[in-house]
Amino acid sequence: MQTSLTQIIGIGAAGLSIAVAADKEDRFTELLEAGIVFIDKSDLTNIDSQSLNYYINSNSSALGFLSSIREDGIFKEVFDSEIVKKIRSYGENILPLNLIAQFLRLLAEKVKKEIESYPKSKFIIGTEVKFIKINQDGCYESFDENNNLLATSTNLVIATGAYCNDKKHLNLDASENFILKNLESCRWFVADDMMRCESTTDFEKILKDKVPDKFILVGGSFSAFAIAHQIKNLNPPLSEKSIYILHRREIQLYFDSELEAKECNYTFDDANDKIDPQNGAVNRFC
């Protein structure tokens, strides 16, 4: 098997961003010639229903989202699609994540089409990587569940995202925080399911039996606040005072500009807060 330059496990937003970045620098063809391998356990017909099909909005405006992708490069025909026309109609308004998912599927289809002409590059879908090892040459080798070699590369990018569905994965010490006392008696919900509304009905049934004293969300990212907003508006409603968000570091708030952040008396942390060089937004992708 030929050794490619890079293999990317995952063709969601993170994985595809490498192709987007290379195209913006006009180096995507160079990358294809050197060899790039995309591997994902899903097939392209399911990417929009499985990756970002959430019933919440993104943290980017429609035009801000599109501005990060080159329009006259390899994705030119994607920008001529009906999906992009619909995205543009949102203008400066925040874009729903499920619409972004449909757009990502078009990007993935285009990347797959481009890759077909380059022998060192591959687009492998419907196959799950079960393990990865480093060979004697220092290259990465990925294998499927039957120990079949999928790809060999000098670089490796794991872009599969994160998914936690069991509190056993969480390293929380109840003795250090009063909020975590009696944690074992709490009913846990997976954030991913909540954002897809797959467990919302179940949650509403529990609230009708007994409204909990506290609802604990672990993590201070955008999704945690999206879930907090979602459950606050359930029937019966949950008091804001009963919702707790546990996080490891200072929460990075999003603002359209530095000026807006200062007007809200937001205290900047030079080590963590990031300003987007393209549009000046604060913590746009945090």
PDB file of N, CA and C in Angstrom, residues 218-251:
ATOM      1  N   VAL A 218     -22.495  19.208  32.611  1.00  0.00           N
ATOM      2  CA  VAL A 218     -21.041  19.166  32.721  1.00  0.00           C
ATOM      3  C   VAL A 218     -20.432  19.701  31.437  1.00  0.00           C
ATOM      4  N   GLY A 219     -19.652  20.771  31.563  1.00  0.00           N
ATOM      5  CA  GLY A 219     -19.029  21.405  30.402  1.00  0.00           C
ATOM      6  C   GLY A 219     -19.558  22.805  30.204  1.00  0.00           C
ATOM      7  N   GLY A 220     -18.695  23.707  29.796  1.00  0.00           N
ATOM      8  CA  GLY A 220     -19.108  25.100  29.642  1.00  0.00           C
ATOM      9  C   GLY A 220     -19.080  25.583  28.203  1.00  0.00           C
ATOM     10  N   SER A 221     -19.236  24.662  27.252  1.00  0.00           N
ATOM     11  CA  SER A 221     -19.195  25.043  25.838  1.00  0.00           C
ATOM     12  C   SER A 221     -20.560  25.544  25.370  1.00  0.00           C
ATOM     13  N   PHE A 222     -20.611  25.873  24.101  1.00  0.00           N
ATOM     14  CA  PHE A 222     -21.849  26.380  23.489  1.00  0.00           C
ATOM     15  C   PHE A 222     -23.011  25.411  23.690  1.00  0.00           C
ATOM     16  N   SER A 223     -22.738  24.101  23.574  1.00  0.00           N
ATOM     17  CA  SER A 223     -23.810  23.108  23.678  1.00  0.00           C
ATOM     18  C   SER A 223     -24.430  23.099  25.069  1.00  0.00           C
ATOM     19  N   ALA A 224     -23.626  23.332  26.120  1.00  0.00           N
ATOM     20  CA  ALA A 224     -24.158  23.337  27.486  1.00  0.00           C
ATOM     21  C   ALA A 224     -25.205  24.434  27.656  1.00  0.00           C
ATOM     22  N   PHE A 225     -24.925  25.605  27.122  1.00  0.00           N
ATOM     23  CA  PHE A 225     -25.876  26.712  27.251  1.00  0.00           C
ATOM     24  C   PHE A 225     -27.100  26.485  26.365  1.00  0.00           C
ATOM     25  N   ALA A 226     -26.897  25.832  25.222  1.00  0.00           N
ATOM     26  CA  ALA A 226     -28.022  25.528  24.342  1.00  0.00           C
ATOM     27  C   ALA A 226     -28.992  24.571  25.029  1.00  0.00           C
ATOM     28  N   ILE A 227     -28.447  23.581  25.747  1.00  0.00           N
ATOM     29  CA  ILE A 227     -29.293  22.634  26.472  1.00  0.00           C
ATOM     30  C   ILE A 227     -29.987  23.328  27.630  1.00  0.00           C
ATOM     31  N   ALA A 228     -29.253  24.189  28.339  1.00  0.00           N
ATOM     32  CA  ALA A 228     -29.853  24.925  29.463  1.00  0.00           C
ATOM     33  C   ALA A 228     -31.049  25.742  28.981  1.00  0.00           C
ATOM     34  N   HIS A 229     -30.898  26.363  27.839  1.00  0.00           N
ATOM     35  CA  HIS A 229     -32.002  27.154  27.270  1.00  0.00           C
ATOM     36  C   HIS A 229     -33.169  26.241  26.905  1.00  0.00           C
ATOM     37  N   GLN A 230     -32.840  25.067  26.379  1.00  0.00           N
ATOM     38  CA  GLN A 230     -33.871  24.119  25.950  1.00  0.00           C
ATOM     39  C   GLN A 230     -34.696  23.612  27.127  1.00  0.00           C
ATOM     40  N   ILE A 231     -34.030  23.185  28.197  1.00  0.00           N
ATOM     41  CA  ILE A 231     -34.760  22.603  29.328  1.00  0.00           C
ATOM     42  C   ILE A 231     -35.483  23.672  30.149  1.00  0.00           C
ATOM     43  N   LYS A 232     -34.983  24.912  30.092  1.00  0.00           N
ATOM     44  CA  LYS A 232     -35.644  25.991  30.833  1.00  0.00           C
ATOM     45  C   LYS A 232     -37.040  26.253  30.279  1.00  0.00           C
ATOM     46  N   ASN A 233     -37.237  25.914  29.005  1.00  0.00           N
ATOM     47  CA  ASN A 233     -38.507  26.188  28.344  1.00  0.00           C
ATOM     48  C   ASN A 233     -39.395  24.950  28.193  1.00  0.00           C
ATOM     49  N   LEU A 234     -39.049  23.884  28.900  1.00  0.00           N
ATOM     50  CA  LEU A 234     -39.882  22.691  28.849  1.00  0.00           C
ATOM     51  C   LEU A 234     -41.160  22.892  29.668  1.00  0.00           C
ATOM     52  N   ASN A 235     -42.073  21.950  29.545  1.00  0.00           N
ATOM     53  CA  ASN A 235     -43.329  22.022  30.286  1.00  0.00           C
ATOM     54  C   ASN A 235     -43.445  20.793  31.203  1.00  0.00           C
ATOM     55  N   PRO A 236     -43.425  20.970  32.543  1.00  0.00           N
ATOM     56  CA  PRO A 236     -43.379  22.254  33.242  1.00  0.00           C
ATOM     57  C   PRO A 236     -41.975  22.874  33.176  1.00  0.00           C
ATOM     58  N   PRO A 237     -41.893  24.190  33.247  1.00  0.00           N
ATOM     59  CA  PRO A 237     -40.588  24.855  33.145  1.00  0.00           C
ATOM     60  C   PRO A 237     -39.700  24.559  34.347  1.00  0.00           C
ATOM     61  N   LEU A 238     -38.397  24.563  34.115  1.00  0.00           N
ATOM     62  CA  LEU A 238     -37.421  24.333  35.161  1.00  0.00           C
ATOM     63  C   LEU A 238     -36.842  25.679  35.582  1.00  0.00           C
ATOM     64  N   SER A 239     -36.794  25.930  36.864  1.00  0.00           N
ATOM     65  CA  SER A 239     -36.282  27.203  37.370  1.00  0.00           C
ATOM     66  C   SER A 239     -34.818  27.387  36.985  1.00  0.00           C
ATOM     67  N   GLU A 240     -34.455  28.611  36.592  1.00  0.00           N
ATOM     68  CA  GLU A 240     -33.064  28.901  36.244  1.00  0.00           C
ATOM     69  C   GLU A 240     -32.133  28.615  37.416  1.00  0.00           C
ATOM     70  N   LYS A 241     -32.643  28.792  38.648  1.00  0.00           N
ATOM     71  CA  LYS A 241     -31.818  28.589  39.839  1.00  0.00           C
ATOM     72  C   LYS A 241     -31.501  27.111  40.074  1.00  0.00           C
ATOM     73  N   SER A 242     -32.211  26.218  39.407  1.00  0.00           N
ATOM     74  CA  SER A 242     -31.958  24.786  39.587  1.00  0.00           C
ATOM     75  C   SER A 242     -31.029  24.228  38.511  1.00  0.00           C
ATOM     76  N   ILE A 243     -30.602  25.066  37.575  1.00  0.00           N
ATOM     77  CA  ILE A 243     -29.713  24.631  36.503  1.00  0.00           C
ATOM     78  C   ILE A 243     -28.274  25.027  36.840  1.00  0.00           C
ATOM     79  N   TYR A 244     -27.391  24.035  36.892  1.00  0.00           N
ATOM     80  CA  TYR A 244     -25.983  24.275  37.193  1.00  0.00           C
ATOM     81  C   TYR A 244     -25.129  23.849  36.011  1.00  0.00           C
ATOM     82  N   ILE A 245     -24.132  24.663  35.691  1.00  0.00           N
ATOM     83  CA  ILE A 245     -23.181  24.320  34.634  1.00  0.00           C
ATOM     84  C   ILE A 245     -21.804  24.198  35.280  1.00  0.00           C
ATOM     85  N   LEU A 246     -21.231  23.001  35.235  1.00  0.00           N
ATOM     86  CA  LEU A 246     -19.903  22.748  35.777  1.00  0.00           C
ATOM     87  C   LEU A 246     -18.875  22.800  34.657  1.00  0.00           C
ATOM     88  N   HIS A 247     -17.834  23.546  34.850  1.00  0.00           N
ATOM     89  CA  HIS A 247     -16.831  23.684  33.797  1.00  0.00           C
ATOM     90  C   HIS A 247     -15.440  23.766  34.413  1.00  0.00           C
ATOM     91  N   ARG A 248     -14.430  23.414  33.626  1.00  0.00           N
ATOM     92  CA  ARG A 248     -13.057  23.351  34.134  1.00  0.00           C
ATOM     93  C   ARG A 248     -12.351  24.701  34.114  1.00  0.00           C
ATOM     94  N   ARG A 249     -12.759  25.586  33.232  1.00  0.00           N
ATOM     95  CA  ARG A 249     -12.071  26.868  33.118  1.00  0.00           C
ATOM     96  C   ARG A 249     -13.090  27.971  32.911  1.00  0.00           C
ATOM     97  N   GLU A 250     -12.599  29.196  32.818  1.00  0.00           N
ATOM     98  CA  GLU A 250     -13.496  30.323  32.620  1.00  0.00           C
ATOM     99  C   GLU A 250     -14.287  30.146  31.320  1.00  0.00           C
ATOM    100  N   ILE A 251     -15.575  30.420  31.384  1.00  0.00           N
ATOM    101  CA  ILE A 251     -16.424  30.292  30.200  1.00  0.00           C
ATOM    102  C   ILE A 251     -16.132  31.437  29.235  1.00  0.00           C
TER     103      ILE A 251
END
